[in-house]
Coordinates of N, CA, C and O in Angstrom, one line a residue:
X1 N 186.2 38.1 113.7 CA 185.7 37.0 114.4 C 184.7 37.5 115.5 O 185.0 38.5 116.1
X2 N 183.6 36.9 115.6 CA 182.6 37.3 116.6 C 182.4 36.1 117.6 O 182.3 35.0 117.2
X3 N 182.2 36.5 118.8 CA 181.9 35.5 119.8 C 180.4 35.3 120.1 O 180.0 34.7 121.0
X4 N 179.6 35.9 119.3 CA 178.1 35.9 119.4 C 177.7 34.4 119.2 O 178.2 33.7 118.3
X5 N 176.7 34.0 120.0 CA 176.1 32.7 119.8 C 174.6 33.0 119.3 O 173.9 33.8 119.9
X6 N 174.2 32.3 118.2 CA 172.9 32.5 117.7 C 172.2 31.2 117.9 O 172.6 30.2 117.5
X7 N 171.0 31.3 118.6 CA 170.2 30.1 118.8 C 168.9 30.3 118.0 O 168.4 31.4 117.9
X8 N 168.4 29.1 117.6 CA 167.1 29.2 116.8 C 166.2 28.0 117.2 O 166.7 26.9 117.6
X9 N 164.9 28.3 117.2 CA 164.0 27.2 117.5 C 163.6 26.3 116.3 O 162.9 25.3 116.4
X10 N 164.1 26.7 115.1 CA 163.8 25.9 113.9 C 164.8 24.8 113.7 O 165.9 24.8 114.3
X11 N 164.4 23.8 112.9 CA 165.3 22.7 112.6 C 166.6 23.1 111.9 O 166.5 23.8 110.9
X12 N 167.7 22.8 112.5 CA 169.0 23.3 111.9 C 169.3 22.5 110.6 O 170.1 23.1 109.8
X13 N 168.8 21.4 110.3 CA 169.1 20.6 109.1 C 168.6 21.3 107.8 O 169.0 20.9 106.8
X14 N 167.6 22.1 107.9 CA 167.0 22.8 106.8 C 167.5 24.2 106.6 O 167.0 24.9 105.7
X15 N 168.3 24.7 107.4 CA 168.7 26.1 107.4 C 170.3 26.2 107.3 O 171.0 25.2 107.7
X16 N 170.8 27.3 106.9 CA 172.2 27.5 106.8 C 172.6 28.9 107.2 O 171.7 29.7 107.7
X17 N 173.8 29.3 107.0 CA 174.3 30.6 107.3 C 175.1 31.1 106.2 O 175.6 30.4 105.3
X18 N 175.3 32.4 106.2 CA 176.2 33.1 105.2 C 177.1 34.0 106.0 O 176.7 34.8 106.8
X19 N 178.4 33.9 105.8 CA 179.4 34.8 106.4 C 180.2 35.4 105.3 O 180.5 34.8 104.3
X20 N 180.6 36.7 105.6 CA 181.4 37.4 104.6 C 182.6 38.1 105.3 O 182.4 38.6 106.5
X21 N 183.7 38.1 104.7 CA 184.9 38.8 105.2 C 185.4 39.6 104.0 O 185.9 39.0 103.0
X22 N 185.3 40.9 104.1 CA 185.7 41.8 103.0 C 187.0 42.5 103.4 O 187.0 43.1 104.5
X23 N 188.0 42.5 102.6 CA 189.3 43.1 102.9 C 190.0 43.5 101.6 O 189.7 43.0 100.5
X24 N 190.9 44.4 101.7 CA 191.8 44.8 100.6 C 192.9 43.9 100.4 O 193.9 43.9 101.2
X25 N 192.8 43.0 99.4 CA 193.8 41.9 99.2 C 195.0 42.5 98.4 O 195.0 42.4 97.2
X26 N 195.9 43.1 99.1 CA 197.0 43.9 98.4 C 197.9 43.0 97.6 O 198.5 43.5 96.6
X27 N 198.0 41.7 97.9 CA 198.9 40.9 97.1 C 198.1 39.8 96.3 O 198.7 38.9 95.7
X28 N 196.8 40.0 96.2 CA 195.9 39.2 95.4 C 196.1 37.7 95.6 O 195.9 36.9 94.7
X29 N 196.3 37.2 96.9 CA 196.4 35.8 97.1 C 195.2 35.2 97.7 O 195.2 34.0 98.0
X30 N 194.1 36.0 97.9 CA 192.8 35.4 98.4 C 192.8 35.2 99.8 O 191.9 34.6 100.3
X31 N 193.8 35.6 100.6 CA 193.9 35.4 102.0 C 194.2 36.7 102.7 O 194.9 37.5 102.2
X32 N 193.5 37.0 103.8 CA 193.7 38.2 104.5 C 195.0 38.1 105.4 O 195.0 37.4 106.4
X33 N 196.0 38.6 104.8 CA 197.3 38.6 105.5 C 197.5 39.7 106.5 O 196.7 40.7 106.5
X34 N 198.4 39.5 107.4 CA 198.7 40.6 108.4 C 199.0 41.9 107.7 O 199.7 42.0 106.7
X35 N 198.3 43.0 108.2 CA 198.5 44.3 107.6 C 197.5 44.7 106.6 O 197.4 45.8 106.2
X36 N 196.8 43.7 106.0 CA 195.7 44.0 105.0 C 194.5 44.5 105.8 O 194.1 44.0 106.8
X37 N 193.9 45.5 105.2 CA 192.8 46.2 105.9 C 191.5 45.6 105.6 O 191.1 45.3 104.4
X38 N 190.6 45.5 106.6 CA 189.2 45.1 106.4 C 188.5 46.2 105.7 O 188.8 47.4 105.8
X39 N 187.4 45.9 105.0 CA 186.6 46.9 104.3 C 185.2 47.0 104.9 O 184.4 46.1 104.7
X40 N 185.0 48.0 105.7 CA 183.6 48.2 106.3 C 182.7 48.8 105.2 O 183.1 49.3 104.2
X41 N 181.4 48.6 105.5 CA 180.3 49.2 104.7 C 180.3 48.7 103.3 O 179.8 49.4 102.4
X42 N 180.7 47.4 103.1 CA 180.5 46.8 101.8 C 179.2 46.0 101.8 O 178.9 45.3 102.7
X43 N 178.4 46.3 100.8 CA 177.1 45.6 100.7 C 177.2 44.4 99.8 O 177.8 44.4 98.7
X44 N 176.7 43.3 100.4 CA 176.7 42.0 99.7 C 175.3 41.5 99.5 O 174.5 41.5 100.5
X45 N 174.9 41.1 98.3 CA 173.5 40.7 98.1 C 173.5 39.2 97.7 O 174.3 38.7 96.9
X46 N 172.5 38.5 98.3 CA 172.2 37.1 97.9 C 170.7 37.1 97.5 O 169.9 36.7 98.3
X47 N 170.4 37.5 96.3 CA 169.0 37.7 96.0 C 168.2 36.4 96.0 O 167.0 36.4 96.3
X48 N 168.8 35.2 95.8 CA 168.1 34.0 95.8 C 167.6 33.7 97.2 O 166.6 32.9 97.3
X49 N 168.1 34.3 98.2 CA 167.7 34.1 99.6 C 167.0 35.4 100.1 O 166.7 35.5 101.3
X50 N 166.9 36.4 99.3 CA 166.3 37.7 99.7 C 167.1 38.3 100.9 O 166.6 38.7 101.9
X51 N 168.5 38.2 100.8 CA 169.4 38.7 101.9 C 170.3 39.8 101.3 O 170.8 39.6 100.2
X52 N 170.4 40.8 102.1 CA 171.4 41.9 101.8 C 172.1 42.2 103.1 O 171.5 42.4 104.1
X53 N 173.4 42.1 103.0 CA 174.3 42.3 104.2 C 175.2 43.5 104.0 O 175.6 43.8 102.8
X54 N 175.6 44.1 105.1 CA 176.6 45.2 105.0 C 177.7 44.9 106.0 O 177.4 44.6 107.2
X55 N 178.9 44.9 105.6 CA 180.0 44.6 106.5 C 180.2 45.6 107.6 O 180.0 46.8 107.4
X56 N 180.7 45.2 108.8 CA 180.9 46.0 109.9 C 182.3 46.6 109.8 O 183.0 46.4 108.8
X57 N 182.8 47.2 110.9 CA 184.1 47.9 110.9 C 185.3 46.9 110.7 O 186.3 47.2 110.2
X58 N 185.0 45.6 111.0 CA 186.0 44.5 110.8 C 185.9 43.9 109.5 O 186.6 42.9 109.2
X59 N 185.0 44.4 108.6 CA 184.8 43.8 107.3 C 184.0 42.5 107.3 O 184.0 41.8 106.4
X60 N 183.3 42.3 108.4 CA 182.5 41.0 108.6 C 181.0 41.3 108.5 O 180.5 42.3 108.9
X61 N 180.3 40.3 108.0 CA 178.9 40.3 107.9 C 178.4 38.8 108.1 O 179.1 37.9 107.6
X62 N 177.3 38.6 108.7 CA 176.8 37.3 108.9 C 175.2 37.3 108.9 O 174.6 38.2 109.4
X63 N 174.7 36.3 108.3 CA 173.2 36.1 108.3 C 173.0 34.6 108.6 O 173.7 33.7 108.1
X64 N 172.0 34.4 109.4 CA 171.6 33.0 109.8 C 170.2 32.7 109.3 O 169.5 33.6 108.9
X65 N 169.8 31.5 109.5 CA 168.4 31.0 109.2 C 168.1 31.1 107.7 O 167.0 31.4 107.3
X66 N 169.1 30.9 106.8 CA 168.9 30.9 105.4 C 168.4 29.5 104.9 O 169.0 28.5 105.3
X67 N 167.4 29.5 104.1 CA 166.8 28.2 103.7 C 167.8 27.4 102.8 O 168.7 28.0 102.2
X68 N 167.7 26.1 102.8 CA 168.5 25.2 102.0 C 168.3 25.6 100.5 O 167.2 26.0 100.1
X69 N 169.4 25.5 99.7 CA 169.3 25.9 98.3 C 169.5 24.7 97.4 O 170.4 23.9 97.6

């Protein structure tokens, strides 16, 4: 979780965001449970938006100002 606030001068109705949480899902339930480890340095690509993200130490990555699809 990040407490960062991102502000933009462009219209918010035509833009979106992309967030990623990468973790080792030891019990394969699709939920990050207590004790499961985040995965840093995972690269995530969204070529339709020309976006490439890399997760931080907490397994998180975020991009804003992505055009509507």
